[in-house]
């Protein structure tokens, strides 16, 4: 893929998802690494290709994991300012936060980073946050979800547009492979930083990248493309199932004051794929943050099938089954 093809591919991804209209304000999350350096330069190229203006800002978080990270922030600042773009940075002790919360450094870094980016984008009135996930990252994400046993939702991978945060998160490079980004950087003579922790296979994502995917490529050299196609197919199927579930929900479920009531008999008549989605939709009415685990789904399925009288609690939610009536509501 040459530079022109790459620009057209990114432009097509954005247009297909109706993203970044004229005068959009875009905050680019940048680490100084090859992917994110390619991202904000490609956005400048796409804007020129469209003959439109975007206001692009570049934001970097120093996770304070490596000694050289402070110098990399200054290095990036010089390059961003030379392009006359707005530059934002913050330093946060992610390892300390990780230990305090008893979560992995990867999870801590992601949570803090997206929280900061969202707050910054809102304060500076950006319309979008752009991140540099590409096709290889998509494959790694799908495999990570598969290993964790996350079900069909995980097999969808990442989407080009995500509304998980207050500011929409956009991934313009999901149709682009890493090798194309590296070739672009080389042809445009764009320098970048190299993060040595990306080679540390103690981190799960790196182990997938450096150990598992190369082994899979020995079996199928096009495995990254195959995983991306599977992700797209699963997403289409999931959208259809969700539409079906919404129609059944509107027919079967009574919603009143943040509680749901359903007939056990009528719920039992639904295919298991719809039952699982209906349960998730019911608990989301009561608590929109709760995601049911496989163990929870097994318990709920047992209630539907056995017809026994039972009451149990999931987090702050109570599920009460009496005769033919199941009620889902919140603790007071």
PDB file of N, CA and C in Angstrom, residues 32 40 42 75 105 124 148 158 175 189 253-254 261 264 269 271 275 278 284 301 313 321:
ATOM      1  N   UNK A  32       4.026   9.150  20.806  1.00  0.00           N
ATOM      2  CA  UNK A  32       5.316   9.375  20.169  1.00  0.00           C
ATOM      3  C   UNK A  32       5.804   8.155  19.415  1.00  0.00           C
ATOM      4  N   UNK A  40      -1.563  11.145  13.360  1.00  0.00           N
ATOM      5  CA  UNK A  40      -1.860  12.568  13.228  1.00  0.00           C
ATOM      6  C   UNK A  40      -1.292  13.166  11.945  1.00  0.00           C
ATOM      7  N   UNK A  42      -1.289  11.411   9.111  1.00  0.00           N
ATOM      8  CA  UNK A  42      -2.269  10.962   8.120  1.00  0.00           C
ATOM      9  C   UNK A  42      -3.543  11.804   8.166  1.00  0.00           C
ATOM     10  N   UNK A  75      10.379  15.828  23.228  1.00  0.00           N
ATOM     11  CA  UNK A  75      10.663  15.554  21.806  1.00  0.00           C
ATOM     12  C   UNK A  75       9.387  15.720  20.979  1.00  0.00           C
ATOM     13  N   UNK A 105      -0.904  -2.999  35.279  1.00  0.00           N
ATOM     14  CA  UNK A 105      -0.391  -1.721  34.779  1.00  0.00           C
ATOM     15  C   UNK A 105      -1.087  -1.358  33.467  1.00  0.00           C
ATOM     16  N   UNK A 124     -11.505  21.492  26.411  1.00  0.00           N
ATOM     17  CA  UNK A 124     -11.016  22.243  25.247  1.00  0.00           C
ATOM     18  C   UNK A 124     -11.978  22.182  24.064  1.00  0.00           C
ATOM     19  N   UNK A 148      -9.770 -14.906  27.081  1.00  0.00           N
ATOM     20  CA  UNK A 148     -10.500 -14.636  28.330  1.00  0.00           C
ATOM     21  C   UNK A 148     -11.883 -15.280  28.331  1.00  0.00           C
ATOM     22  N   UNK A 158     -12.749  -4.178  18.172  1.00  0.00           N
ATOM     23  CA  UNK A 158     -12.949  -2.739  18.348  1.00  0.00           C
ATOM     24  C   UNK A 158     -13.731  -2.170  17.172  1.00  0.00           C
ATOM     25  N   UNK A 175      -8.518  -0.231   9.295  1.00  0.00           N
ATOM     26  CA  UNK A 175      -8.409  -0.973   8.033  1.00  0.00           C
ATOM     27  C   UNK A 175      -6.969  -1.005   7.520  1.00  0.00           C
ATOM     28  N   UNK A 189       9.675  10.261   5.891  1.00  0.00           N
ATOM     29  CA  UNK A 189      10.803  10.637   6.764  1.00  0.00           C
ATOM     30  C   UNK A 189      10.312  11.208   8.091  1.00  0.00           C
ATOM     31  N   UNK A 253     -41.493  -7.529  28.000  1.00  0.00           N
ATOM     32  CA  UNK A 253     -41.025  -6.970  29.273  1.00  0.00           C
ATOM     33  C   UNK A 253     -41.825  -5.732  29.659  1.00  0.00           C
ATOM     34  N   UNK A 254     -42.291  -5.713  30.899  1.00  0.00           N
ATOM     35  CA  UNK A 254     -42.943  -4.522  31.445  1.00  0.00           C
ATOM     36  C   UNK A 254     -41.912  -3.749  32.266  1.00  0.00           C
ATOM     37  N   UNK A 261     -40.455  -6.588  34.694  1.00  0.00           N
ATOM     38  CA  UNK A 261     -41.244  -7.780  35.015  1.00  0.00           C
ATOM     39  C   UNK A 261     -41.496  -8.562  33.728  1.00  0.00           C
ATOM     40  N   UNK A 264     -42.314 -15.877  33.149  1.00  0.00           N
ATOM     41  CA  UNK A 264     -41.311 -16.940  33.047  1.00  0.00           C
ATOM     42  C   UNK A 264     -41.638 -17.865  31.876  1.00  0.00           C
ATOM     43  N   UNK A 269     -39.984 -19.568  26.204  1.00  0.00           N
ATOM     44  CA  UNK A 269     -40.279 -19.878  24.806  1.00  0.00           C
ATOM     45  C   UNK A 269     -39.277 -19.249  23.829  1.00  0.00           C
ATOM     46  N   UNK A 271     -35.577 -18.354  22.104  1.00  0.00           N
ATOM     47  CA  UNK A 271     -34.282 -19.025  21.914  1.00  0.00           C
ATOM     48  C   UNK A 271     -33.278 -18.539  22.961  1.00  0.00           C
ATOM     49  N   UNK A 275     -32.734 -15.028  25.059  1.00  0.00           N
ATOM     50  CA  UNK A 275     -32.880 -14.979  26.514  1.00  0.00           C
ATOM     51  C   UNK A 275     -31.696 -14.267  27.160  1.00  0.00           C
ATOM     52  N   UNK A 278     -31.997 -10.602  26.561  1.00  0.00           N
ATOM     53  CA  UNK A 278     -33.102 -10.012  27.315  1.00  0.00           C
ATOM     54  C   UNK A 278     -32.725  -9.816  28.785  1.00  0.00           C
ATOM     55  N   UNK A 284     -29.738  -3.881  32.687  1.00  0.00           N
ATOM     56  CA  UNK A 284     -29.259  -2.557  32.293  1.00  0.00           C
ATOM     57  C   UNK A 284     -30.301  -1.475  32.572  1.00  0.00           C
ATOM     58  N   UNK A 301     -30.697 -18.697  33.615  1.00  0.00           N
ATOM     59  CA  UNK A 301     -31.283 -19.715  32.737  1.00  0.00           C
ATOM     60  C   UNK A 301     -31.931 -20.824  33.556  1.00  0.00           C
ATOM     61  N   UNK A 313     -29.300 -12.089  44.414  1.00  0.00           N
ATOM     62  CA  UNK A 313     -28.796 -10.740  44.187  1.00  0.00           C
ATOM     63  C   UNK A 313     -27.536 -10.766  43.336  1.00  0.00           C
ATOM     64  N   UNK A 321     -38.163 -14.507  41.530  1.00  0.00           N
ATOM     65  CA  UNK A 321     -39.039 -15.372  40.726  1.00  0.00           C
ATOM     66  C   UNK A 321     -40.132 -15.955  41.608  1.00  0.00           C
TER      67      UNK A 321
END
